[in-house]
mmCIF file of C-alpha atoms in Angstrom:
data_model
loop_
_atom_site.group_PDB
_atom_site.id
_atom_site.type_symbol
_atom_site.label_atom_id
_atom_site.label_comp_id
_atom_site.label_asym_id
_atom_site.label_seq_id
_atom_site.Cartn_x
_atom_site.Cartn_y
_atom_site.Cartn_z
ATOM 1 C CA UNK A 234 135.549 12.094 363.811
ATOM 2 C CA UNK A 235 134.590 15.128 364.928
ATOM 3 C CA UNK A 236 137.915 16.343 366.110
ATOM 4 C CA UNK A 237 139.527 16.217 362.602
ATOM 5 C CA UNK A 238 136.306 17.539 361.401
ATOM 6 C CA UNK A 239 136.749 20.739 363.568
ATOM 7 C CA UNK A 240 140.173 21.063 362.362
ATOM 8 C CA UNK A 241 139.104 20.868 358.913
ATOM 9 C CA UNK A 242 136.569 23.691 359.948
ATOM 10 C CA UNK A 243 139.486 26.007 361.187
ATOM 11 C CA UNK A 244 141.672 25.503 358.405
ATOM 12 C CA UNK A 245 139.149 26.517 356.272
ATOM 13 C CA UNK A 246 137.651 29.368 357.880
ATOM 14 C CA UNK A 247 141.398 30.837 358.264
ATOM 15 C CA UNK A 248 141.781 30.575 354.699
ATOM 16 C CA UNK A 249 138.538 32.805 353.565
ATOM 17 C CA UNK A 250 139.490 34.876 356.796
ATOM 18 C CA UNK A 251 143.331 35.543 355.354
ATOM 19 C CA UNK A 252 141.578 36.445 351.835
ATOM 20 C CA UNK A 253 138.740 38.791 353.229
ATOM 21 C CA UNK A 254 141.709 40.583 355.078
ATOM 22 C CA UNK A 255 143.990 41.068 352.291
ATOM 23 C CA UNK A 256 140.946 42.531 349.718
ATOM 24 C CA UNK A 257 141.909 45.486 349.245
ATOM 25 C CA UNK A 258 145.397 46.151 350.619
ATOM 26 C CA UNK A 259 148.565 47.152 348.960
ATOM 27 C CA UNK A 260 151.096 43.913 348.182
ATOM 28 C CA UNK A 261 154.083 45.905 348.669
ATOM 29 C CA UNK A 262 156.752 45.417 350.697
ATOM 30 C CA UNK A 263 156.604 47.731 354.029
ATOM 31 C CA UNK A 264 159.580 49.967 353.659
ATOM 32 C CA UNK A 265 163.117 48.295 355.060
ATOM 33 C CA UNK A 266 165.933 50.823 355.315
ATOM 34 C CA UNK A 267 168.826 48.236 356.083
ATOM 35 C CA UNK A 268 168.079 46.681 352.676
ATOM 36 C CA UNK A 269 168.055 50.359 351.280
ATOM 37 C CA UNK A 270 171.410 51.443 353.017
ATOM 38 C CA UNK A 271 172.630 47.489 352.227
ATOM 39 C CA UNK A 272 171.966 48.001 347.941
ATOM 40 C CA UNK A 273 173.397 51.566 347.581
ATOM 41 C CA UNK A 274 176.753 50.909 349.480
ATOM 42 C CA UNK A 275 177.189 47.367 347.028
ATOM 43 C CA UNK A 276 176.470 50.183 344.563
ATOM 44 C CA UNK A 277 178.796 53.082 346.001
ATOM 45 C CA UNK A 278 180.976 50.638 346.624
ATOM 46 C CA UNK A 279 181.221 49.024 343.187
ATOM 47 C CA UNK A 280 181.359 52.652 341.389
ATOM 48 C CA UNK A 281 178.022 52.790 340.424
ATOM 49 C CA UNK A 282 176.973 56.025 341.350
ATOM 50 C CA UNK A 283 174.113 56.211 339.061
ATOM 51 C CA UNK A 284 172.479 53.069 340.316
ATOM 52 C CA UNK A 285 172.887 54.643 344.078
ATOM 53 C CA UNK A 286 171.055 57.631 342.656
ATOM 54 C CA UNK A 287 168.545 55.688 341.050
ATOM 55 C CA UNK A 288 168.072 53.230 344.180
ATOM 56 C CA UNK A 289 167.503 56.092 346.860
ATOM 57 C CA UNK A 290 165.029 58.112 344.159
ATOM 58 C CA UNK A 291 163.007 54.785 343.588
ATOM 59 C CA UNK A 292 163.056 54.778 347.531
ATOM 60 C CA UNK A 293 162.560 58.456 347.829
ATOM 61 C CA UNK A 294 159.403 57.971 345.344
ATOM 62 C CA UNK A 295 158.065 55.115 347.181
ATOM 63 C CA UNK A 296 158.251 55.847 350.811
ATOM 64 C CA UNK A 297 157.614 58.740 352.654
ATOM 65 C CA UNK A 298 160.088 57.628 355.774
ATOM 66 C CA UNK A 299 163.133 57.324 352.681
ATOM 67 C CA UNK A 300 162.366 60.566 351.652
ATOM 68 C CA UNK A 301 162.625 62.345 355.204
ATOM 69 C CA UNK A 302 165.631 60.035 355.858
ATOM 70 C CA UNK A 303 168.759 62.207 355.919
ATOM 71 C CA UNK A 304 171.080 59.417 355.453
ATOM 72 C CA UNK A 305 170.092 58.404 352.292
ATOM 73 C CA UNK A 306 169.893 62.170 350.888
ATOM 74 C CA UNK A 307 173.550 62.311 351.899
ATOM 75 C CA UNK A 308 174.588 59.056 349.989
ATOM 76 C CA UNK A 309 172.880 60.450 346.745
ATOM 77 C CA UNK A 310 174.680 63.604 347.887
ATOM 78 C CA UNK A 311 178.048 61.658 347.675
ATOM 79 C CA UNK A 312 177.204 59.567 344.289
ATOM 80 C CA UNK A 313 176.167 62.717 342.308
ATOM 81 C CA UNK A 314 179.613 64.095 343.623
ATOM 82 C CA UNK A 315 181.563 61.145 341.885
ATOM 83 C CA UNK A 316 179.338 61.511 338.771
ATOM 84 C CA UNK A 317 180.156 65.380 338.581
ATOM 85 C CA UNK A 318 183.856 64.488 338.564
ATOM 86 C CA UNK A 319 183.655 61.941 336.101
ATOM 87 C CA UNK A 320 182.397 64.383 333.772
ATOM 88 C CA UNK A 321 185.025 67.071 334.863
ATOM 89 C CA UNK A 322 187.949 64.085 333.968
ATOM 90 C CA UNK A 323 186.234 63.706 330.529
ATOM 91 C CA UNK A 324 186.636 67.739 330.182
ATOM 92 C CA UNK A 325 190.073 67.302 331.358
ATOM 93 C CA UNK A 326 191.138 64.334 329.146
ATOM 94 C CA UNK A 327 188.673 65.949 326.169
ATOM 95 C CA UNK A 328 187.256 62.518 325.926
ATOM 96 C CA UNK A 329 183.309 63.551 325.056
ATOM 97 C CA UNK A 330 182.417 65.466 327.650
ATOM 98 C CA UNK A 331 179.126 66.707 328.278
ATOM 99 C CA UNK A 332 178.857 70.120 330.161
ATOM 100 C CA UNK A 333 175.136 69.996 330.441
ATOM 101 C CA UNK A 334 175.102 66.867 332.346
ATOM 102 C CA UNK A 335 177.988 67.736 334.633
ATOM 103 C CA UNK A 336 176.180 71.277 336.039
ATOM 104 C CA UNK A 337 173.078 68.844 336.271
ATOM 105 C CA UNK A 338 174.818 66.569 338.595
ATOM 106 C CA UNK A 339 175.962 69.443 340.042
ATOM 107 C CA UNK A 340 172.426 70.924 340.849
ATOM 108 C CA UNK A 341 171.206 67.415 342.093
ATOM 109 C CA UNK A 342 174.178 67.283 344.301
ATOM 110 C CA UNK A 343 173.332 71.107 345.644
ATOM 111 C CA UNK A 344 169.721 70.335 345.819
ATOM 112 C CA UNK A 345 169.982 67.065 347.922
ATOM 113 C CA UNK A 346 172.580 68.719 349.995
ATOM 114 C CA UNK A 347 170.312 71.432 350.941
ATOM 115 C CA UNK A 348 167.276 68.826 351.847
ATOM 116 C CA UNK A 349 169.656 66.595 353.658
ATOM 117 C CA UNK A 350 170.066 69.717 355.706
ATOM 118 C CA UNK A 351 166.885 70.570 356.353
ATOM 119 C CA UNK A 352 165.865 67.212 357.080
ATOM 120 C CA UNK A 353 168.710 67.232 360.197
ATOM 121 C CA UNK A 354 167.450 70.467 361.404
ATOM 122 C CA UNK A 355 164.292 68.516 362.675
ATOM 123 C CA UNK A 356 164.697 68.320 366.622
ATOM 124 C CA UNK A 357 164.678 64.468 367.689
ATOM 125 C CA UNK A 358 162.049 63.463 370.187
ATOM 126 C CA UNK A 359 164.103 64.956 372.754
ATOM 127 C CA UNK A 360 163.896 68.223 371.441
ATOM 128 C CA UNK A 361 167.827 68.020 370.219
ATOM 129 C CA UNK A 362 169.420 68.958 366.815
ATOM 130 C CA UNK A 363 171.707 66.843 365.904
ATOM 131 C CA UNK A 364 173.807 67.464 362.340
ATOM 132 C CA UNK A 365 175.451 64.229 361.284
ATOM 133 C CA UNK A 366 176.179 65.089 358.045
ATOM 134 C CA UNK A 367 175.992 68.919 357.886
ATOM 135 C CA UNK A 368 179.471 69.825 357.918
ATOM 136 C CA UNK A 369 180.942 67.439 355.275
ATOM 137 C CA UNK A 370 177.976 68.365 353.006
ATOM 138 C CA UNK A 371 178.863 72.028 353.346
ATOM 139 C CA UNK A 372 182.376 71.113 352.276
ATOM 140 C CA UNK A 373 181.432 69.366 349.210
ATOM 141 C CA UNK A 374 179.382 71.990 348.199
ATOM 142 C CA UNK A 375 181.410 75.127 348.907
ATOM 143 C CA UNK A 376 184.304 73.032 346.173
ATOM 144 C CA UNK A 377 181.669 73.517 343.262
ATOM 145 C CA UNK A 378 180.455 77.475 344.369
ATOM 146 C CA UNK A 379 182.538 78.587 341.291
ATOM 147 C CA UNK A 380 181.173 75.911 339.162
ATOM 148 C CA UNK A 381 178.097 76.620 339.966
ATOM 149 C CA UNK A 382 178.377 80.176 339.279
ATOM 150 C CA UNK A 383 179.832 79.361 335.941
ATOM 151 C CA UNK A 384 176.600 77.365 335.075
ATOM 152 C CA UNK A 385 174.330 80.034 335.417
ATOM 153 C CA UNK A 386 176.801 82.185 333.000
ATOM 154 C CA UNK A 387 177.026 79.049 330.688
ATOM 155 C CA UNK A 388 172.991 78.690 330.018
ATOM 156 C CA UNK A 389 172.724 82.569 330.024
ATOM 157 C CA UNK A 390 175.265 82.610 326.946
ATOM 158 C CA UNK A 391 173.604 79.471 325.338
ATOM 159 C CA UNK A 392 170.454 81.804 325.659
ATOM 160 C CA UNK A 393 169.005 78.490 327.409
ATOM 161 C CA UNK A 394 166.877 80.951 329.464
ATOM 162 C CA UNK A 395 164.940 78.583 331.693
ATOM 163 C CA UNK A 396 168.057 76.871 332.611
ATOM 164 C CA UNK A 397 169.795 80.283 333.457
ATOM 165 C CA UNK A 398 167.020 81.282 335.669
ATOM 166 C CA UNK A 399 166.878 78.216 337.390
ATOM 167 C CA UNK A 400 170.565 77.797 338.142
ATOM 168 C CA UNK A 401 170.856 81.691 339.095
ATOM 169 C CA UNK A 402 167.798 80.892 341.434
ATOM 170 C CA UNK A 403 169.740 78.244 343.051
ATOM 171 C CA UNK A 404 172.880 79.766 343.205
ATOM 172 C CA UNK A 405 171.424 82.876 344.884
ATOM 173 C CA UNK A 406 169.097 81.394 347.668
ATOM 174 C CA UNK A 407 172.073 79.176 348.580
ATOM 175 C CA UNK A 408 173.873 81.924 349.739
ATOM 176 C CA UNK A 409 171.665 82.042 352.707
ATOM 177 C CA UNK A 410 171.298 78.080 353.179
ATOM 178 C CA UNK A 411 172.073 77.492 356.826
ATOM 179 C CA UNK A 412 174.003 74.783 355.822
ATOM 180 C CA UNK A 413 176.865 77.118 355.084
ATOM 181 C CA UNK A 414 176.746 77.979 359.372
ATOM 182 C CA UNK A 415 179.940 75.752 360.853
ATOM 183 C CA UNK A 416 180.368 73.996 364.064
ATOM 184 C CA UNK A 417 180.740 77.351 366.320
ATOM 185 C CA UNK A 418 178.208 79.683 364.485
ATOM 186 C CA UNK A 419 180.566 81.020 361.995
ATOM 187 C CA UNK A 420 180.146 81.485 358.063
ATOM 188 C CA UNK A 421 181.619 78.985 355.975
ATOM 189 C CA UNK A 422 180.428 80.698 352.749
ATOM 190 C CA UNK A 423 183.166 83.628 351.458
ATOM 191 C CA UNK A 424 181.787 86.802 350.966
ATOM 192 C CA UNK A 425 180.618 86.602 347.108
ATOM 193 C CA UNK A 426 179.848 90.374 346.311
ATOM 194 C CA UNK A 427 177.624 89.506 343.293
ATOM 195 C CA UNK A 428 173.977 89.456 344.032
ATOM 196 C CA UNK A 429 173.353 92.545 341.738
ATOM 197 C CA UNK A 430 175.014 90.441 338.768
ATOM 198 C CA UNK A 431 173.308 87.477 339.440
ATOM 199 C CA UNK A 432 170.141 89.021 339.991
ATOM 200 C CA UNK A 433 169.873 90.878 336.859
ATOM 201 C CA UNK A 434 171.052 87.366 335.110
ATOM 202 C CA UNK A 435 168.087 85.790 336.782
ATOM 203 C CA UNK A 436 165.283 88.707 335.969
ATOM 204 C CA UNK A 437 166.729 88.503 332.174
ATOM 205 C CA UNK A 438 166.751 84.928 332.208
ATOM 206 C CA UNK A 439 163.015 84.909 333.838
ATOM 207 C CA UNK A 440 161.664 87.110 331.209
ATOM 208 C CA UNK A 441 163.130 85.334 328.452
ATOM 209 C CA UNK A 442 161.469 82.216 329.550
ATOM 210 C CA UNK A 443 157.854 83.730 330.449
ATOM 211 C CA UNK A 444 158.632 83.464 334.221
ATOM 212 C CA UNK A 445 156.713 86.704 335.303
ATOM 213 C CA UNK A 446 157.135 85.469 338.763
ATOM 214 C CA UNK A 447 161.211 84.733 338.745
ATOM 215 C CA UNK A 448 161.268 88.405 336.792
ATOM 216 C CA UNK A 449 159.480 90.583 340.032
ATOM 217 C CA UNK A 450 161.115 88.364 342.690
ATOM 218 C CA UNK A 451 164.418 89.322 342.121
ATOM 219 C CA UNK A 452 163.558 92.883 339.809
ATOM 220 C CA UNK A 453 164.379 95.105 342.878
ATOM 221 C CA UNK A 454 167.979 93.589 343.782
ATOM 222 C CA UNK A 455 169.160 93.755 339.682
ATOM 223 C CA UNK A 456 167.656 97.568 339.796
ATOM 224 C CA UNK A 457 171.104 98.516 341.889
ATOM 225 C CA UNK A 458 172.850 97.579 338.625
ATOM 226 C CA UNK A 459 173.084 101.370 337.262
ATOM 227 C CA UNK A 460 173.863 100.590 333.966
ATOM 228 C CA UNK A 461 171.193 97.943 333.588
ATOM 229 C CA UNK A 462 169.010 99.498 336.068
ATOM 230 C CA UNK A 463 166.152 100.880 333.415
ATOM 231 C CA UNK A 464 166.649 97.685 331.357
ATOM 232 C CA UNK A 465 165.514 95.513 333.752
ATOM 233 C CA UNK A 466 162.753 97.824 335.244
ATOM 234 C CA UNK A 467 160.913 97.862 331.994
ATOM 235 C CA UNK A 468 161.536 93.921 332.339
ATOM 236 C CA UNK A 469 159.923 94.571 335.581
ATOM 237 C CA UNK A 470 156.935 96.585 334.403
ATOM 238 C CA UNK A 471 156.347 93.861 331.503
ATOM 239 C CA UNK A 472 155.710 91.177 334.066
ATOM 240 C CA UNK A 473 153.605 93.232 336.287
ATOM 241 C CA UNK A 474 151.344 93.698 333.563
ATOM 242 C CA UNK A 475 151.287 90.067 332.782
ATOM 243 C CA UNK A 476 150.604 89.029 336.473
ATOM 244 C CA UNK A 477 147.933 91.274 336.451
ATOM 245 C CA UNK A 478 149.465 93.261 339.203
ATOM 246 C CA UNK A 479 148.217 96.654 337.533
ATOM 247 C CA UNK A 480 148.902 99.288 340.898
ATOM 248 C CA UNK A 481 152.547 97.555 340.516
ATOM 249 C CA UNK A 482 152.869 97.942 336.724
ATOM 250 C CA UNK A 483 152.024 101.707 337.146
ATOM 251 C CA UNK A 484 154.164 102.237 340.247
ATOM 252 C CA UNK A 485 156.991 101.014 338.257
ATOM 253 C CA UNK A 486 156.450 103.008 335.253
ATOM 254 C CA UNK A 487 156.197 106.140 336.829
ATOM 255 C CA UNK A 488 159.174 105.046 338.686
ATOM 256 C CA UNK A 489 161.414 104.679 335.558
ATOM 257 C CA UNK A 490 158.877 107.621 333.499
ATOM 258 C CA UNK A 491 160.171 110.316 336.955
ATOM 259 C CA UNK A 492 163.812 109.126 336.579
ATOM 260 C CA UNK A 493 164.645 108.067 332.816
ATOM 261 C CA UNK A 494 162.201 109.953 330.779
ATOM 262 C CA UNK A 495 164.657 109.187 327.823
ATOM 263 C CA UNK A 496 163.522 105.584 328.094
ATOM 264 C CA UNK A 497 159.812 106.152 326.020
ATOM 265 C CA UNK A 498 159.003 102.644 327.190
ATOM 266 C CA UNK A 499 157.457 104.201 330.559
ATOM 267 C CA UNK A 500 156.061 107.198 328.738
ATOM 268 C CA UNK A 501 154.069 105.290 326.241
ATOM 269 C CA UNK A 502 153.230 102.954 328.790
ATOM 270 C CA UNK A 503 151.781 105.259 331.344
ATOM 271 C CA UNK A 504 150.284 107.040 328.393
ATOM 272 C CA UNK A 505 148.247 103.599 327.213
ATOM 273 C CA UNK A 506 146.947 102.730 330.824
ATOM 274 C CA UNK A 507 145.646 106.326 331.175
ATOM 275 C CA UNK A 508 143.976 106.205 327.656
ATOM 276 C CA UNK A 509 142.605 103.235 327.947
ATOM 277 C CA UNK A 510 141.130 104.248 331.305
ATOM 278 C CA UNK A 511 139.872 107.547 329.774
ATOM 279 C CA UNK A 512 142.268 109.568 332.309
ATOM 280 C CA UNK A 513 143.169 112.470 329.786
ATOM 281 C CA UNK A 514 143.891 114.872 332.110
ATOM 282 C CA UNK A 515 147.132 112.970 333.205
ATOM 283 C CA UNK A 516 147.785 112.047 329.614
ATOM 284 C CA UNK A 517 148.325 115.594 328.995
ATOM 285 C CA UNK A 518 150.565 116.070 332.212
ATOM 286 C CA UNK A 519 152.673 113.669 330.849
ATOM 287 C CA UNK A 520 152.666 114.997 327.368
ATOM 288 C CA UNK A 521 153.513 118.376 328.908
ATOM 289 C CA UNK A 522 156.482 117.037 330.803
ATOM 290 C CA UNK A 523 157.747 115.204 327.578
ATOM 291 C CA UNK A 524 157.477 118.526 325.443
ATOM 292 C CA UNK A 525 159.214 120.456 328.057
ATOM 293 C CA UNK A 526 161.992 118.022 328.355
ATOM 294 C CA UNK A 527 162.271 117.318 324.685
ATOM 295 C CA UNK A 528 161.099 120.359 322.662
ATOM 296 C CA UNK A 529 162.188 119.183 319.110
ATOM 297 C CA UNK A 530 160.459 115.917 319.325
ATOM 298 C CA UNK A 531 157.467 116.157 316.765
ATOM 299 C CA UNK A 532 155.621 113.106 318.376
ATOM 300 C CA UNK A 533 155.778 114.415 321.945
ATOM 301 C CA UNK A 534 153.900 117.568 320.487
ATOM 302 C CA UNK A 535 151.748 115.336 318.621
ATOM 303 C CA UNK A 536 150.448 113.628 321.310
ATOM 304 C CA UNK A 537 150.191 116.962 323.242
ATOM 305 C CA UNK A 538 147.841 118.138 320.685
ATOM 306 C CA UNK A 539 145.615 114.827 320.260
ATOM 307 C CA UNK A 540 145.029 114.957 323.735
ATOM 308 C CA UNK A 541 144.346 118.773 323.964
ATOM 309 C CA UNK A 542 142.035 118.041 321.013
ATOM 310 C CA UNK A 543 140.188 115.491 323.223
ATOM 311 C CA UNK A 544 139.369 117.798 326.406
ATOM 312 C CA UNK A 545 137.913 120.599 323.878
ATOM 313 C CA UNK A 546 141.079 122.511 324.207
ATOM 314 C CA UNK A 547 140.901 123.430 320.298
ATOM 315 C CA UNK A 548 142.974 126.548 319.811
ATOM 316 C CA UNK A 549 145.833 124.634 322.297
ATOM 317 C CA UNK A 550 145.415 121.249 320.114
ATOM 318 C CA UNK A 551 145.831 123.797 316.638
ATOM 319 C CA UNK A 552 149.050 125.459 318.240
ATOM 320 C CA UNK A 553 150.844 121.908 319.433
ATOM 321 C CA UNK A 554 149.514 120.347 315.787
ATOM 322 C CA UNK A 555 151.279 123.207 314.159
ATOM 323 C CA UNK A 556 154.782 122.817 316.614
ATOM 324 C CA UNK A 557 154.767 119.223 315.158
ATOM 325 C CA UNK A 558 154.526 121.050 311.619
ATOM 326 C CA UNK A 559 157.236 123.254 312.516
ATOM 327 C CA UNK A 560 159.633 119.895 313.138
ATOM 328 C CA UNK A 561 158.057 117.982 310.086
ATOM 329 C CA UNK A 562 156.982 119.911 307.338
ATOM 330 C CA UNK A 563 155.018 117.710 305.722
ATOM 331 C CA UNK A 564 153.040 116.196 308.405
ATOM 332 C CA UNK A 565 149.759 115.278 306.449
ATOM 333 C CA UNK A 566 148.540 113.547 309.932
ATOM 334 C CA UNK A 567 148.862 116.865 311.618
ATOM 335 C CA UNK A 568 147.248 119.030 308.835
ATOM 336 C CA UNK A 569 144.928 116.296 308.945
ATOM 337 C CA UNK A 570 143.541 116.672 312.583
ATOM 338 C CA UNK A 571 144.046 120.415 312.414
ATOM 339 C CA UNK A 572 141.263 120.492 309.269
ATOM 340 C CA UNK A 573 139.120 118.221 311.049
ATOM 341 C CA UNK A 574 139.156 120.743 314.689
ATOM 342 C CA UNK A 575 138.392 123.877 312.302
ATOM 343 C CA UNK A 576 135.511 121.487 310.432
ATOM 344 C CA UNK A 577 134.159 120.551 314.164
ATOM 345 C CA UNK A 578 134.470 124.308 315.295
ATOM 346 C CA UNK A 579 132.237 125.675 311.955
ATOM 347 C CA UNK A 580 129.818 122.875 312.749
ATOM 348 C CA UNK A 581 129.305 124.130 316.485
ATOM 349 C CA UNK A 582 129.422 127.805 315.001
ATOM 350 C CA UNK A 583 126.598 127.139 313.233
ATOM 351 C CA UNK A 584 124.740 124.860 315.429
ATOM 352 C CA UNK A 585 124.663 127.922 318.160
ATOM 353 C CA UNK A 586 123.752 130.712 315.621
ATOM 354 C CA UNK A 587 120.134 132.242 316.251
ATOM 355 C CA UNK A 588 120.769 135.117 313.663
ATOM 356 C CA UNK A 589 118.085 135.175 311.060
ATOM 357 C CA UNK A 590 118.963 135.892 307.849
ATOM 358 C CA UNK A 591 117.449 139.320 307.974
ATOM 359 C CA UNK A 592 119.342 140.461 310.882
ATOM 360 C CA UNK A 593 122.247 143.101 310.332
ATOM 361 C CA UNK A 594 124.406 140.796 312.164
ATOM 362 C CA UNK A 595 123.982 137.978 309.628
ATOM 363 C CA UNK A 596 126.576 138.890 307.396
ATOM 364 C CA UNK A 597 129.540 139.161 310.000
ATOM 365 C CA UNK A 598 128.590 135.441 311.266
ATOM 366 C CA UNK A 599 128.697 134.178 307.619
ATOM 367 C CA UNK A 600 132.133 135.705 306.920
ATOM 368 C CA UNK A 601 133.455 134.452 310.204
ATOM 369 C CA UNK A 602 132.079 131.189 309.464
ATOM 370 C CA UNK A 603 133.260 131.208 305.912
ATOM 371 C CA UNK A 604 137.128 132.217 307.442
ATOM 372 C CA UNK A 605 137.136 129.328 309.690
ATOM 373 C CA UNK A 606 136.040 126.575 306.875
ATOM 374 C CA UNK A 607 138.725 128.301 304.540
ATOM 375 C CA UNK A 608 141.167 127.445 307.375
ATOM 376 C CA UNK A 609 139.583 123.533 307.110
ATOM 377 C CA UNK A 610 139.969 123.784 303.608
ATOM 378 C CA UNK A 611 143.716 124.816 303.551
ATOM 379 C CA UNK A 612 144.568 122.561 306.203
ATOM 380 C CA UNK A 613 143.007 119.434 304.528
ATOM 381 C CA UNK A 614 144.719 120.438 301.276
ATOM 382 C CA UNK A 615 148.394 120.528 302.855
ATOM 383 C CA UNK A 616 147.206 116.751 304.003
ATOM 384 C CA UNK A 617 146.632 116.082 300.702
ATOM 385 C CA UNK A 618 149.633 117.746 299.166
ATOM 386 C CA UNK A 619 151.936 115.478 301.740
ATOM 387 C CA UNK A 620 149.815 112.284 301.923
ATOM 388 C CA UNK A 621 147.888 112.120 298.326
ATOM 389 C CA UNK A 622 147.992 108.169 298.608
ATOM 390 C CA UNK A 623 146.132 108.141 302.419
ATOM 391 C CA UNK A 624 142.421 109.514 301.126
ATOM 392 C CA UNK A 625 141.077 108.949 304.879
ATOM 393 C CA UNK A 626 143.203 111.886 305.870
ATOM 394 C CA UNK A 627 141.836 114.337 303.589
ATOM 395 C CA UNK A 628 139.031 113.387 300.944
ATOM 396 C CA UNK A 629 135.639 113.834 303.413
ATOM 397 C CA UNK A 630 136.961 116.858 304.831
ATOM 398 C CA UNK A 631 138.002 118.545 301.763
ATOM 399 C CA UNK A 632 134.977 117.276 300.010
ATOM 400 C CA UNK A 633 132.886 119.124 302.703
ATOM 401 C CA UNK A 634 135.018 121.991 302.952
ATOM 402 C CA UNK A 635 134.378 122.541 299.094
ATOM 403 C CA UNK A 636 130.683 122.136 299.209
ATOM 404 C CA UNK A 637 130.096 124.232 302.080
ATOM 405 C CA UNK A 638 132.562 127.181 300.305
ATOM 406 C CA UNK A 639 130.642 126.951 297.485
ATOM 407 C CA UNK A 640 133.883 125.911 295.379
ATOM 408 C CA UNK A 641 131.435 123.679 292.443
ATOM 409 C CA UNK A 642 134.679 123.317 290.384
ATOM 410 C CA UNK A 643 136.637 121.971 292.857
ATOM 411 C CA UNK A 644 134.297 119.564 294.253
ATOM 412 C CA UNK A 645 133.556 117.935 290.879
ATOM 413 C CA UNK A 646 137.051 117.278 290.334
ATOM 414 C CA UNK A 647 137.523 115.474 294.103
ATOM 415 C CA UNK A 648 134.259 113.480 293.092
ATOM 416 C CA UNK A 649 135.711 112.484 290.054
ATOM 417 C CA UNK A 650 138.633 110.532 291.982
ATOM 418 C CA UNK A 651 136.391 108.249 293.469
ATOM 419 C CA UNK A 652 134.977 107.028 290.082
#
């Protein structure tokens, strides 16, 4: 009786222990490579290559051991090549080919081959590096090298810039991949001589897909293209600014400005940066360079004048505004600023005056003050003439001038405009 009771109690304890031991643990099956390989081989034999990709991807995502297994990645390379060939046959026979899918399989094939090779480079426990798949995979990739380059152009022409960069990036980076090292250490990849071409495509594509990191990563190689140098440099400046890399932004804007001031972007970018940071001496330096190089450009004279005005160089500013007017006779804005300078000059003269009305020199002072207000009036009247509808350029300034000059009739007529 006690014997049987002991057996029953022992069985119950084992059941309880088993329940406690399993609590909180995963019930998933442990990784069995043999089972995965068996399934993959069966799918390969049946020609179900998409199933091979699905099965290996499932294993990669589920088991770290599978993801670190070069053999499984090699199987996927073989399956993907067959899928590439299937799409290629459709193109040849014109039976509803899918070009995007074709290039997609090729991209995955390259990606898996490179992963496989990186895993094979890990030494064994005894420190040896054994390549079982490198040379076959390299041969496979080399067959599709031109097609991979074609994919870059394909997406670029379609303005699918995200994919254009993705494929260009793979094509460029795989140039230096160690998978293309032969058994005797020789370079298997033929010299392509297209680094600059691909880099330009990468920069433009990265910018088009708002990938600023991508822009700057290929910028300096792309700048070797003489025809595109300043276009890609402009994109690089914009990318550095977006990334918040101010020093790099200024460095590259300065490079562009010094090398190619004809491309206005560099000048205007440097000008804005220096204005925003109240570096007006530098703004004037830049403006002086531009008016010297482009003496018939009204805008550069106007910018120069404005900077001179800000720096308190009134007479110089008036001379520069006058130069802008010579180049653009109806320059109401330049006339308005000249009027403003003369108005401020008159106010400064008035505030500095210490002469009383009984002083013999007071009459001379009043005469000089009036002459300055007359110049202000003339400038504002010219602004009114050339921009009658833009009252902000002349109304208040002209009203003040008429008042200071005791021009009552003109002042009354002016005020009638407000009614």
